[in-house]
Every structure is written in structure tokens, then in C-alpha cells.
CSV table of C-alpha atoms in Angstrom, one decimal:
chain,number,residue,atom,x,y,z
H,742,MET,CA,-11.1,6.8,-14.2
H,743,GLY,CA,-8.0,8.7,-13.0
H,744,PHE,CA,-6.4,7.0,-10.0
H,745,LEU,CA,-8.5,4.0,-10.4
H,746,ALA,CA,-6.7,2.9,-13.6
H,747,TYR,CA,-3.3,3.0,-11.7
H,748,ASP,CA,-4.9,1.2,-8.8
H,749,LEU,CA,-6.2,-1.6,-11.0
H,750,ALA,CA,-2.7,-1.8,-12.6
H,751,LEU,CA,-1.2,-2.3,-9.2
H,752,LEU,CA,-3.7,-5.0,-8.4
H,753,VAL,CA,-2.8,-6.9,-11.6
H,754,LEU,CA,0.9,-6.5,-10.8
H,755,PHE,CA,0.4,-7.8,-7.2
H,756,LEU,CA,-1.6,-10.8,-8.4
H,757,ALA,CA,1.2,-11.6,-11.0
H,758,PHE,CA,3.8,-11.3,-8.2
H,759,LEU,CA,1.8,-13.5,-5.9
H,760,THR,CA,1.4,-16.2,-8.7
H,761,TYR,CA,5.2,-16.0,-9.3
H,762,PHE,CA,6.0,-16.3,-5.6
H,763,LEU,CA,3.7,-19.3,-5.1
H,764,PHE,CA,5.1,-21.1,-8.2
H,765,ARG,CA,8.7,-20.4,-7.3
H,766,ASN,CA,8.2,-21.6,-3.7
H,767,ARG,CA,5.8,-24.4,-4.5
H,768,HIS,CA,8.1,-27.0,-2.9
H,769,ASN,CA,8.1,-25.1,0.4
H,770,LEU,CA,4.4,-24.7,0.7
H,771,ARG,CA,2.4,-26.9,3.0
H,772,ARG,CA,-1.4,-27.5,2.7
H,773,GLN,CA,-3.6,-27.3,5.7
H,774,GLY,CA,-7.1,-27.9,4.7
H,775,ILE,CA,-7.9,-25.4,1.9
H,776,VAL,CA,-5.1,-23.1,3.0
H,777,LEU,CA,-1.5,-23.0,1.8
H,778,LEU,CA,1.2,-22.2,4.4
H,779,TYR,CA,4.6,-20.8,3.6
H,780,HIS,CA,6.9,-21.3,6.7
H,781,ALA,CA,9.8,-19.1,7.6
H,782,LYS,CA,11.7,-17.8,10.6
H,783,TRP,CA,11.1,-14.1,10.1
H,784,GLY,CA,10.9,-11.9,13.2
H,785,ILE,CA,11.6,-14.5,15.8
H,786,LYS,CA,14.9,-12.8,17.0
H,787,PHE,CA,13.1,-9.5,17.0
H,788,PHE,CA,10.4,-10.9,19.3
H,789,ASP,CA,13.1,-12.0,21.7
H,790,GLU,CA,14.7,-8.6,21.6
H,791,VAL,CA,11.4,-6.8,22.3
H,792,VAL,CA,10.7,-9.1,25.3
H,793,LYS,CA,14.2,-8.6,26.7
H,794,ARG,CA,14.0,-4.8,26.5
H,795,TYR,CA,10.4,-4.1,27.5
H,796,ARG,CA,9.5,-7.0,29.8
H,797,LYS,CA,8.5,-4.6,32.7
H,798,ILE,CA,6.0,-2.9,30.3
H,799,LEU,CA,4.7,-6.1,28.7
H,800,ILE,CA,3.9,-8.0,31.9
H,801,PRO,CA,1.2,-5.5,33.1
H,802,ALA,CA,0.2,-5.0,29.5
H,803,LYS,CA,-0.9,-8.6,29.1
H,804,TYR,CA,-3.6,-8.1,31.7
H,805,VAL,CA,-4.9,-5.1,29.8
H,806,SER,CA,-4.8,-7.2,26.6
H,807,ILE,CA,-7.0,-9.9,28.2
H,808,ALA,CA,-9.5,-7.2,29.5
H,809,ILE,CA,-9.7,-5.7,26.0
H,810,GLY,CA,-10.2,-9.2,24.6
H,811,TYR,CA,-13.4,-9.6,26.7
H,812,VAL,CA,-14.6,-6.1,25.7
H,813,LEU,CA,-14.2,-6.9,22.0
H,814,MET,CA,-15.9,-10.3,22.4
H,815,ALA,CA,-18.9,-8.6,24.1
H,816,ILE,CA,-19.0,-6.1,21.2
H,817,ILE,CA,-18.9,-8.7,18.4
H,818,VAL,CA,-21.5,-11.0,20.1
H,819,TRP,CA,-23.8,-8.0,20.6
H,820,ALA,CA,-23.3,-6.8,17.1
H,821,PHE,CA,-24.0,-10.3,15.7
H,822,ALA,CA,-27.2,-10.7,17.7
H,823,ARG,CA,-28.3,-7.1,17.0
H,824,SER,CA,-27.8,-7.5,13.2
H,825,THR,CA,-29.8,-10.7,13.2
H,826,TRP,CA,-32.7,-9.0,15.0
H,827,LEU,CA,-32.6,-6.1,12.6
H,828,TYR,CA,-32.7,-8.4,9.5
H,829,LEU,CA,-35.6,-10.4,11.0
H,830,ASN,CA,-37.7,-7.4,12.0
H,831,PHE,CA,-37.0,-4.7,9.4
H,832,PRO,CA,-36.7,-4.6,5.6
H,833,VAL,CA,-32.9,-3.9,5.7
H,834,THR,CA,-32.4,-5.1,2.1
H,835,GLN,CA,-34.5,-2.2,0.8
H,836,ILE,CA,-31.7,0.1,2.0
H,837,ILE,CA,-28.6,-2.1,2.0
H,838,LYS,CA,-28.3,-4.6,-0.9
H,839,ALA,CA,-25.0,-6.0,0.3
H,840,PRO,CA,-25.0,-9.3,2.1
H,841,PRO,CA,-24.7,-9.1,5.9
H,842,LEU,CA,-21.6,-11.3,5.9
H,843,MET,CA,-18.9,-10.9,3.3
H,844,PRO,CA,-15.1,-10.6,3.2
H,845,LEU,CA,-13.5,-7.2,3.2
H,846,ILE,CA,-12.1,-6.9,-0.3
H,847,PRO,CA,-10.9,-4.0,-2.4
H,848,TYR,CA,-13.6,-2.0,-4.1
H,849,PHE,CA,-16.4,-3.5,-2.0
H,850,PRO,CA,-18.2,-0.2,-1.6
H,851,ARG,CA,-18.5,0.1,-5.4
H,852,LEU,CA,-19.2,-3.7,-5.9
H,853,PHE,CA,-22.0,-3.8,-3.4
H,854,GLY,CA,-23.5,-0.4,-3.9
H,855,LEU,CA,-22.3,1.0,-0.6
H,856,GLU,CA,-20.6,4.1,-1.9
H,857,SER,CA,-23.0,6.3,0.1
H,858,PHE,CA,-21.9,4.7,3.3
H,859,PHE,CA,-18.1,4.2,2.8
H,860,PRO,CA,-15.3,6.0,1.1
H,861,PRO,CA,-13.6,4.2,-1.8
H,862,LEU,CA,-11.5,1.2,-0.8
H,863,TYR,CA,-8.8,1.2,-3.5
H,864,PHE,CA,-6.4,-1.8,-3.7
H,865,THR,CA,-3.7,0.6,-2.6
H,866,TYR,CA,-5.6,1.4,0.6
H,867,PHE,CA,-6.3,-2.2,1.2
H,868,LEU,CA,-2.8,-3.4,0.7
H,869,VAL,CA,-1.2,-0.8,3.0
H,870,ALA,CA,-3.9,-1.4,5.7
H,871,LEU,CA,-3.5,-5.2,5.3
H,872,LEU,CA,0.3,-5.0,5.8
H,873,ILE,CA,-0.1,-2.9,8.9
H,874,VAL,CA,-2.8,-5.1,10.3
H,875,MET,CA,-0.8,-8.3,9.7
H,876,ILE,CA,2.5,-7.0,11.1
H,877,ALA,CA,0.8,-5.6,14.3
H,878,HIS,CA,-1.5,-8.6,14.9
H,879,GLU,CA,0.9,-11.5,14.3
H,880,GLY,CA,3.9,-9.6,15.7
H,881,SER,CA,2.1,-9.1,18.9
H,882,HIS,CA,1.2,-12.8,19.1
H,883,GLY,CA,4.9,-13.6,18.7
H,884,ILE,CA,6.0,-11.1,21.3
H,885,PHE,CA,3.6,-12.2,24.0
H,886,ALA,CA,4.2,-15.9,23.1
H,887,ARG,CA,7.9,-15.4,23.9
H,888,LEU,CA,7.0,-13.3,27.0
H,889,GLU,CA,5.1,-16.3,28.3
H,890,GLY,CA,8.0,-18.7,27.5
H,891,PHE,CA,6.5,-20.4,24.5
H,892,LYS,CA,8.8,-21.5,21.7
H,893,ILE,CA,7.9,-20.1,18.2
H,894,LYS,CA,8.3,-22.8,15.6
H,895,SER,CA,7.9,-20.6,12.6
H,896,THR,CA,6.3,-17.5,11.1
H,897,GLY,CA,5.1,-17.0,7.5
H,898,PHE,CA,2.3,-16.4,5.1
H,899,LEU,CA,-1.0,-18.2,4.4
H,900,PHE,CA,-2.8,-18.2,1.1
H,901,LEU,CA,-6.4,-18.9,0.3
H,902,GLY,CA,-6.5,-18.3,-3.5
H,903,PRO,CA,-5.7,-14.6,-3.9
H,904,ILE,CA,-6.4,-13.9,-0.3
H,905,ILE,CA,-3.2,-13.5,1.8
H,906,GLY,CA,-2.6,-13.6,5.5
H,907,ALA,CA,0.2,-14.1,8.0
H,908,PHE,CA,0.7,-16.4,11.0
H,909,VAL,CA,3.0,-17.0,13.9
H,910,GLU,CA,3.2,-20.7,15.0
H,911,PRO,CA,4.0,-21.2,18.6
H,912,ASP,CA,4.5,-24.6,20.2
H,913,GLU,CA,0.8,-25.6,20.4
H,914,LYS,CA,1.4,-28.7,22.6
H,915,ARG,CA,3.3,-26.8,25.3
H,916,MET,CA,0.9,-23.8,25.1
H,917,SER,CA,-2.2,-26.0,25.5
H,918,LYS,CA,-0.8,-27.3,28.8
H,919,ALA,CA,0.1,-23.8,30.2
H,920,PRO,CA,-2.0,-21.9,32.7
H,921,LYS,CA,-5.2,-20.3,31.2
H,922,LEU,CA,-4.1,-16.7,31.7
H,923,LYS,CA,-0.8,-17.3,29.8
H,924,GLN,CA,-2.7,-18.8,26.9
H,925,MET,CA,-5.3,-16.0,27.0
H,926,SER,CA,-2.6,-13.3,27.0
H,927,VAL,CA,-1.2,-14.7,23.8
H,928,LEU,CA,-4.6,-15.2,22.2
H,929,SER,CA,-5.7,-11.6,22.9
H,930,ALA,CA,-2.3,-10.1,22.0
H,931,GLY,CA,-3.1,-9.7,18.3
H,932,VAL,CA,-6.4,-7.8,18.8
H,933,PHE,CA,-4.8,-5.8,21.5
H,934,ALA,CA,-2.1,-4.6,19.0
H,935,ASN,CA,-4.8,-3.9,16.4
H,936,VAL,CA,-6.6,-1.7,18.9
H,937,LEU,CA,-3.4,0.2,19.8
H,938,VAL,CA,-2.4,0.6,16.1
H,939,GLY,CA,-6.0,1.8,15.3
H,940,ALA,CA,-5.8,4.3,18.1
H,941,LEU,CA,-2.4,5.6,16.9
H,942,PHE,CA,-3.5,6.0,13.3
H,943,PHE,CA,-6.7,7.7,14.5
H,944,LEU,CA,-4.5,10.4,16.2
H,945,VAL,CA,-2.5,10.7,13.0
H,946,MET,CA,-5.7,11.0,10.9
H,947,ALA,CA,-7.1,13.6,13.3
H,948,ALA,CA,-3.9,15.7,13.2
H,949,PHE,CA,-3.8,15.5,9.4
H,950,PHE,CA,-7.5,16.3,8.9
H,951,THR,CA,-7.5,19.3,11.2
H,952,THR,CA,-4.4,20.6,9.5
H,953,ALA,CA,-5.2,19.9,5.8
H,954,PHE,CA,-9.0,20.5,5.7
H,955,GLN,CA,-11.3,23.4,6.4
H,956,PRO,CA,-15.0,23.6,6.9
H,957,ALA,CA,-16.8,25.1,3.8
H,958,GLY,CA,-20.5,24.4,4.1
H,959,VAL,CA,-23.4,22.8,6.0
H,960,LYS,CA,-24.7,19.3,5.1
H,961,PHE,CA,-28.3,18.5,5.7
H,962,PHE,CA,-29.7,15.0,6.2
H,963,ASP,CA,-33.2,15.5,5.0
H,964,TYR,CA,-36.1,18.1,4.5
H,965,SER,CA,-38.3,19.1,7.4
H,966,SER,CA,-40.9,16.4,8.1
H,967,ALA,CA,-43.8,15.5,10.4
H,968,VAL,CA,-45.9,12.5,11.3
H,969,LEU,CA,-49.3,12.8,9.5
H,970,ASN,CA,-52.5,11.0,10.3
H,971,LEU,CA,-54.2,10.2,7.0
H,972,SER,CA,-57.6,10.9,8.6
H,973,GLN,CA,-56.6,14.6,8.6
H,974,VAL,CA,-56.1,14.6,4.8
H,975,LYS,CA,-58.9,16.5,2.9
H,976,GLU,CA,-57.4,16.1,-0.6
H,977,VAL,CA,-54.8,14.1,-2.4
H,978,ARG,CA,-53.3,15.3,-5.7
H,979,ASN,CA,-50.2,14.9,-7.8
H,980,ALA,CA,-47.3,17.1,-6.6
H,981,SER,CA,-45.1,19.3,-8.7
H,982,VAL,CA,-42.2,17.1,-7.6
H,983,ASP,CA,-42.0,13.9,-9.6
H,984,GLY,CA,-42.9,10.8,-7.7
H,985,TYR,CA,-44.7,12.6,-4.8
H,986,LEU,CA,-48.3,13.1,-3.8
H,987,GLU,CA,-49.5,16.4,-2.2
H,988,LEU,CA,-51.7,15.7,0.9
H,989,VAL,CA,-53.8,18.7,1.7
H,990,THR,CA,-55.1,19.2,5.3
H,991,GLU,CA,-57.1,22.1,6.7
H,992,ASN,CA,-54.0,24.1,7.5
H,993,GLN,CA,-51.1,22.9,5.4
H,994,SER,CA,-49.8,20.7,2.5
H,995,TYR,CA,-47.6,17.7,3.0
H,996,PHE,CA,-45.7,15.6,0.5
H,997,VAL,CA,-45.1,11.8,0.5
H,998,LYS,CA,-43.9,9.3,-2.1
H,999,LYS,CA,-46.7,7.5,-3.9
H,1000,GLU,CA,-45.6,4.0,-2.8
H,1001,MET,CA,-45.3,5.1,0.9
H,1002,PHE,CA,-48.8,6.6,0.8
H,1003,GLU,CA,-50.3,3.4,-0.6
H,1004,LEU,CA,-48.5,1.3,2.1
H,1005,ALA,CA,-49.6,3.6,4.9
H,1006,LYS,CA,-53.2,3.8,3.6
H,1007,ASP,CA,-53.6,0.1,3.6
H,1008,LYS,CA,-51.8,-0.8,6.8
H,1009,VAL,CA,-50.9,1.9,9.5
H,1010,GLU,CA,-52.9,5.1,8.4
H,1011,ILE,CA,-50.0,7.3,9.5
H,1012,VAL,CA,-47.1,8.4,7.4
H,1013,LEU,CA,-43.9,10.5,7.8
H,1014,ALA,CA,-44.4,13.3,5.3
H,1015,TYR,CA,-42.4,16.3,4.2
H,1016,THR,CA,-43.8,19.6,5.1
H,1017,ASP,CA,-44.3,22.3,2.5
H,1018,THR,CA,-41.0,24.1,2.6
H,1019,PRO,CA,-38.8,26.0,0.1
H,1020,ALA,CA,-36.0,23.4,0.5
H,1021,PHE,CA,-38.4,20.5,-0.5
H,1022,ARG,CA,-40.2,22.4,-3.4
H,1023,SER,CA,-36.9,23.4,-5.0
H,1024,GLN,CA,-35.4,19.9,-4.2
H,1025,LEU,CA,-32.4,21.5,-2.6
H,1026,ARG,CA,-29.4,19.1,-2.7
H,1027,GLY,CA,-25.9,19.2,-1.5
H,1028,ALA,CA,-24.0,21.0,1.3
H,1029,ILE,CA,-25.0,24.7,1.6
H,1030,LEU,CA,-21.9,26.8,0.8
H,1031,SER,CA,-23.4,30.3,0.8
H,1032,ILE,CA,-26.7,32.2,0.9
H,1033,ASP,CA,-26.7,35.3,-1.3
H,1034,GLY,CA,-22.9,35.2,-1.4
H,1035,LYS,CA,-22.5,35.0,2.4
H,1036,PRO,CA,-20.4,31.9,3.3
H,1037,THR,CA,-22.0,29.3,5.6
H,1038,PRO,CA,-19.1,27.1,6.7
H,1039,ASN,CA,-20.9,26.0,9.9
H,1040,LEU,CA,-24.4,25.8,11.4
H,1041,ASP,CA,-24.0,29.2,13.3
H,1042,ALA,CA,-23.1,30.9,10.0
H,1043,LEU,CA,-26.1,29.3,8.3
H,1044,ARG,CA,-28.4,30.5,11.1
H,1045,GLU,CA,-26.9,34.0,10.9
H,1046,ALA,CA,-27.3,34.1,7.1
H,1047,LEU,CA,-31.0,33.1,7.4
H,1048,SER,CA,-31.7,35.5,10.2
H,1049,SER,CA,-30.5,38.4,8.0
H,1050,HIS,CA,-33.5,37.7,5.7
H,1051,LYS,CA,-37.2,38.0,6.1
H,1052,PRO,CA,-40.0,35.6,5.1
H,1053,GLY,CA,-40.8,36.0,1.4
H,1054,ASP,CA,-37.2,37.1,0.5
H,1055,LYS,CA,-35.9,35.5,-2.7
H,1056,VAL,CA,-32.3,34.2,-2.1
H,1057,LYS,CA,-29.6,32.4,-4.1
H,1058,ILE,CA,-28.2,29.4,-2.4
H,1059,LEU,CA,-24.9,27.8,-3.6
H,1060,THR,CA,-24.4,24.1,-2.8
H,1061,ALA,CA,-21.8,21.4,-3.3
H,1062,VAL,CA,-23.5,18.3,-4.5
H,1063,SER,CA,-21.4,15.1,-3.7
H,1064,GLU,CA,-21.9,12.1,-5.9
H,1065,ASN,CA,-22.1,8.9,-3.7
H,1066,ALA,CA,-21.6,11.1,-0.6
H,1067,ARG,CA,-17.9,11.8,-1.5
H,1068,ASP,CA,-17.0,15.3,-0.6
H,1069,SER,CA,-13.8,14.9,-2.7
H,1070,GLU,CA,-16.0,14.7,-5.9
H,1071,ALA,CA,-18.5,17.5,-5.2
H,1072,LYS,CA,-19.8,19.8,-7.9
H,1073,GLU,CA,-21.3,23.3,-7.2
H,1074,LYS,CA,-24.9,24.1,-8.0
H,1075,GLU,CA,-27.0,27.2,-7.5
H,1076,TYR,CA,-30.7,27.4,-6.5
H,1077,THR,CA,-33.0,30.4,-6.4
H,1078,LEU,CA,-35.9,30.1,-3.9
H,1079,THR,CA,-38.2,32.1,-1.7
H,1080,LEU,CA,-37.9,31.7,2.0
H,1081,ALA,CA,-41.0,30.7,4.0
H,1082,GLU,CA,-42.1,31.8,7.4
H,1083,ARG,CA,-42.0,30.0,10.7
H,1084,ASP,CA,-42.5,31.6,14.1
H,1085,GLY,CA,-42.1,35.0,12.4
H,1086,LYS,CA,-38.6,34.2,11.0
H,1087,ALA,CA,-37.3,33.2,7.6
H,1088,PHE,CA,-37.5,29.4,7.2
H,1089,LEU,CA,-35.6,27.1,4.7
H,1090,GLY,CA,-36.8,23.7,5.8
H,1091,ILE,CA,-33.8,21.4,6.2
H,1092,ALA,CA,-32.9,18.8,8.9
H,1093,THR,CA,-29.3,18.2,9.9
H,1094,LEU,CA,-28.1,14.9,11.3
H,1095,ASN,CA,-29.1,14.3,15.0
H,1096,ARG,CA,-25.8,14.3,16.9
H,1097,GLY,CA,-27.2,12.6,20.0
H,1098,ALA,CA,-25.2,9.6,21.1
H,1099,ASN,CA,-27.2,6.3,20.7
H,1100,GLY,CA,-25.8,3.6,22.9
H,1101,VAL,CA,-22.2,2.8,23.5
H,1102,ILE,CA,-21.3,2.6,19.8
H,1103,GLY,CA,-23.0,6.0,19.2
H,1104,TRP,CA,-21.1,7.5,22.1
H,1105,LEU,CA,-17.8,6.2,20.9
H,1106,TYR,CA,-18.5,7.6,17.4
H,1107,GLU,CA,-19.3,11.0,18.9
H,1108,GLN,CA,-16.2,11.1,21.0
H,1109,THR,CA,-13.9,10.0,18.1
H,1110,PHE,CA,-14.7,10.2,14.4
H,1111,ALA,CA,-17.4,12.9,14.8
H,1112,ARG,CA,-15.0,15.1,16.7
H,1113,VAL,CA,-12.5,15.0,13.9
H,1114,ARG,CA,-15.0,15.3,11.0
H,1115,ASN,CA,-18.4,16.7,11.9
H,1116,PRO,CA,-21.0,14.8,9.9
H,1117,ASN,CA,-23.0,18.0,9.5
H,1118,ILE,CA,-20.2,19.9,7.9
H,1119,TYR,CA,-18.8,19.8,4.4
H,1120,TYR,CA,-15.0,20.1,4.2
H,1121,THR,CA,-12.6,21.1,1.4
H,1122,SER,CA,-9.0,19.9,1.2
H,1123,LEU,CA,-6.2,22.5,1.3
H,1124,LEU,CA,-4.1,19.9,-0.6
H,1125,GLY,CA,-6.6,19.1,-3.3
H,1126,SER,CA,-7.2,15.5,-4.2
H,1127,PHE,CA,-4.0,14.4,-2.4
H,1128,GLY,CA,-5.5,15.5,0.9
H,1129,TRP,CA,-8.5,13.3,0.3
H,1130,PHE,CA,-6.2,10.4,-0.8
H,1131,VAL,CA,-4.2,10.5,2.5
H,1132,HIS,CA,-7.3,11.0,4.6
H,1133,TYR,CA,-9.1,8.0,3.2
H,1134,LEU,CA,-6.0,5.9,3.5
H,1135,LEU,CA,-5.6,6.7,7.2
H,1136,TRP,CA,-9.4,6.2,7.7
H,1137,TRP,CA,-9.2,2.7,6.2
H,1138,VAL,CA,-6.1,1.8,8.3
H,1139,VAL,CA,-8.0,2.8,11.4
H,1140,VAL,CA,-11.2,1.0,10.5
H,1141,ILE,CA,-9.7,-2.2,9.2
H,1142,ASN,CA,-7.5,-2.5,12.3
H,1143,LEU,CA,-10.6,-2.1,14.5
H,1144,LEU,CA,-12.7,-4.5,12.3
H,1145,VAL,CA,-10.0,-7.2,12.5
H,1146,ALA,CA,-9.7,-6.7,16.3
H,1147,ILE,CA,-13.5,-7.0,16.8
H,1148,PHE,CA,-14.2,-9.9,14.4
H,1149,ASN,CA,-11.2,-12.0,15.7
H,1150,MET,CA,-12.8,-12.1,19.1
H,1151,LEU,CA,-15.9,-13.8,17.9
H,1152,PRO,CA,-16.2,-17.0,20.0
H,1153,PHE,CA,-15.9,-19.3,17.0
H,1154,PRO,CA,-13.4,-22.1,16.0
H,1155,ALA,CA,-10.3,-21.0,14.1
H,1156,LEU,CA,-10.6,-17.4,15.5
H,1157,ASP,CA,-8.6,-16.1,18.5
H,1158,GLY,CA,-11.9,-15.6,20.2
H,1159,GLY,CA,-12.8,-19.3,19.9
H,1160,ARG,CA,-10.0,-20.6,22.1
H,1161,PHE,CA,-10.3,-17.5,24.3
H,1162,PHE,CA,-13.9,-18.2,25.0
H,1163,TYR,CA,-13.3,-21.9,25.6
H,1164,LEU,CA,-10.6,-21.2,28.2
H,1165,THR,CA,-13.1,-18.8,29.9
H,1166,ALA,CA,-15.8,-21.5,29.9
H,1167,LEU,CA,-13.2,-24.0,31.2
H,1168,GLY,CA,-12.3,-21.8,34.1
H,1169,LEU,CA,-16.0,-21.1,35.0
H,1170,ALA,CA,-16.7,-24.9,34.8
H,1171,LYS,CA,-13.7,-25.5,37.2
H,1172,ASP,CA,-11.8,-27.4,34.6
H,1173,ASN,CA,-14.6,-29.7,33.6
H,1174,GLU,CA,-13.8,-30.1,29.9
H,1175,LYS,CA,-17.1,-31.8,29.1
H,1176,ILE,CA,-19.1,-28.8,30.3
H,1177,ALA,CA,-16.7,-26.3,28.6
H,1178,ASN,CA,-16.9,-28.2,25.3
H,1179,ALA,CA,-20.7,-28.3,25.4
H,1180,VAL,CA,-20.9,-24.6,26.1
H,1181,PHE,CA,-18.5,-23.7,23.4
H,1182,LYS,CA,-20.3,-25.9,20.8
H,1183,LEU,CA,-23.6,-24.4,21.8
H,1184,VAL,CA,-22.3,-20.8,21.3
H,1185,SER,CA,-20.7,-21.8,18.0
H,1186,ALA,CA,-23.9,-23.3,16.8
H,1187,ALA,CA,-25.8,-20.2,17.8
H,1188,ILE,CA,-23.4,-18.0,15.8
H,1189,ILE,CA,-23.9,-20.3,12.8
H,1190,PHE,CA,-27.6,-20.2,13.2
H,1191,MET,CA,-27.7,-16.4,13.3
H,1192,ALA,CA,-25.4,-16.2,10.2
H,1193,ILE,CA,-27.7,-18.6,8.3
H,1194,LEU,CA,-30.8,-16.6,9.3
H,1195,MET,CA,-29.3,-13.3,8.2
H,1196,MET,CA,-28.1,-14.7,4.9
H,1197,LEU,CA,-31.5,-16.3,4.2
H,1198,LYS,CA,-33.3,-13.1,5.0
H,1199,TRP,CA,-30.9,-11.2,2.8
H,1200,PHE,CA,-31.3,-13.6,-0.1
H,1201,ILE,CA,-35.1,-13.6,0.1
H,1202,GLY,CA,-35.1,-9.8,0.3
H,1203,VAL,CA,-32.8,-9.3,-2.7
H,1204,ALA,CA,-34.2,-12.1,-4.9
H,1205,PHE,CA,-37.9,-11.5,-4.2
């Protein structure tokens, strides 16, 4: 349990404080639909001071903010449509059991079986990230509202059960009558701030990681494999590895899971099979730390260690096996195996992650997160568990800021992107409100339709 026990205690204390706060201030709460609003005047003078001091910077920044708003809107619409297409065309639920649409809550990787995809999201991480996101997002709305001359009526918190948020309430009537660009600069200001804060914390995370961590081993994604046409198979027999069949051709043996073989045999007659390699036969797992005592902190060191051996050599390989893909919880394990031969050289039979950029998202990942922490490298912390704690905290601050920025620009009512999109449609329709409303309703309906499709496909996949 360790830190988790303290984290759960903090969660209980926070919920108790939240209950006390709501009870004590119950007469100052206002209901708006299913949400409770607590109004205050926090930060309004600060907004005025920022505008007074940095007006020359903020005026050009508002145009950058609007441009970023359009970029984020394009990303979230593309991601929504792409996710819907994937759920309709591939058995996504066989890999990911979590629902496609769900709130970001503490411990969600553990609750939804996503620990192999995400680091732990402790309540401590969530609370710190949430405070940073709210201050940046709503503070920026307030600053740009004052920049555009809109009065701020109040600031405060909103509550939906145990879910807490923040708000800045400008003079909506005056704002709705203002020029479109003024409204759009205020609407996009929150996500603009989240992008800037995310970028800032990314630099902090990068500096911390390169200082507090060192490469210690090579991760591999899978064993060597090949596409096999089942017409080439001469014999099928049980393999020495549990759950696999050995498919024998004229020249070589291949290995495939029994259920995959049955599926391929009945439908497509081709299958992606593992080749007969030392790594597969020994079921090598974890990041490779050393070969015969020679450290392998990177791919070049691994290649050098293998090149110093000949085919047929028996070697000892030390690995770090990470439970749920968490390098912070890895345990060492030793394997003894005999190297095979390929092209006259010693061959182990592992496949590292393909680092090629796939589309815009892939390129962005390669230029940012992958440059800080190479996905093919296993790292150790020079600060022990504290180093991992800080790294994951910074990681979640970056990711949650970016997620909030992207999601908020979805062209849907109640989100910043909703009004932002409507104003865009209104401008393109030359201020014809009837056309703008029709376009906005059509897009909103399309988003609802895609969400329903994804959730239905997820439910059917999980339930049946």
C-alpha cells in the first residue's frame, strides 16, 4: 500500500472539508440546474492589475489565443471522429475495457484497468493538477474579459456532488452584444492559458527528468514476428510455451496463440506469428539491463553486447520486469538462453517500439515526450521513489492541462468551444442567426450521435 494509504486519507479529509464548507456556506450557494455555485469576488482586482501592467503584451496575445482555439477545436473534432471510426471498425474493447467517454477522476488507471497505459493518478496528483488548471483557465478568462472591457460580476467555485470546478462570471448581456473577436478572445483565453501552463510544466518536467534519471536498460515491445500464410504450414503441434501452437513449415517453426490460429484458419488464412527465437522460447520479459554482466543502458550498448557473442553462445540476461508498465516498481530477473543465428550474427529476437512519427499527433509526441523519455529505454531514478513521485506529478499536470484545453474547445453547448464555434458560424453566415443556429445544432447533434455510437459499441463489446 505505502503512499496509497496516505493518499486515500487525504481524499477522505478533502471530502470532509468539502462537506463542511458546503454546509457552512449553504445560504450563500445558488443552484443552477444540477450545479451549485458559490459566488465571491476573488481575483477581480488582480485581473485589473495584470491588464494595466501588461496590456501591450495581452493585445497581440489575444489573436494568438483565438488561433490556438481553432487548432484545439480541429484536434478534438478529429479525435472524436477518429475514435468513433475505430470503435465501429475494430474490436477496441478487447484491448481497452474502459469506456470511451468518462470523467477524469483520481485512480482511474487502476479503476478501469489502464495501468499499462498510464502512470498512477493519485488524489494528490489530481488535486495539485486541478488547482493549477482552474487557476490558469479561469484566471485567464478574467484577465482577457477585463482587457476587452467586460465587467466581471463574480468569481467562485461550482460543485457537482464531489466534483469541484471554478468560474469567472462576466457581464454576459454586454459580452453577447460585443464584436465577435472580443468575445472569442475571452472564450479562448482559458484554453490558451492551459496550453501555456502545460508547455511551462513540460519544460520543468524535462529538466527534472534529465537531471534526476539515468538510462539503465533497453525495453522491447514484442518478440520478432512475421506474417505467415497458413497454406505453408506442414504440421501443427502444441508448443512448449503454454497457450501457443507451433506451426511447422518447410524451413522454420512459428508460434501463434491457439485462439488466433482458429480465427485465422476460419476467416483470413494468414496470421501474424512469432518466429522461433531465443527471446520467445525463454519468454524473455522486462527491460534488458545487461548481457553476461555487460550493461546495456541503450540500443547501441545492446547491439555491441550481442555482437561480442557468436551464434550458439549461452548467455545470462538480466532484466527489470515492471508490473503494469511502471518502471518505478520493477523487479530484476535473470534468464539463461542460447543465442540463435541470423545473417551470420548472434540473434536474440526482440522488437523495439517503432519510433516513426504517425500523423500530427505522432510527430508532436516524438518532438516532446519521447525526447524527454525514450519509450525504448528503461530509466532508474537517482532520487529513488521520490524522483518517480515528482516526475509523475509533473507529467499529470502537463497532461491534464492539455486535456482540459483540448476538450473545452469541443463545439458543444456549455463548453468554451460551443460559443466559439457559434460565433464562427455566425461570421461565415454574415450574421444570419438562423443559419448559424442550424449549423451549431447540426454539429452538436453529430457529436451526441458519435458519443452514443461509441458508448453502445463499448457496452456491447464489454457485456457480450
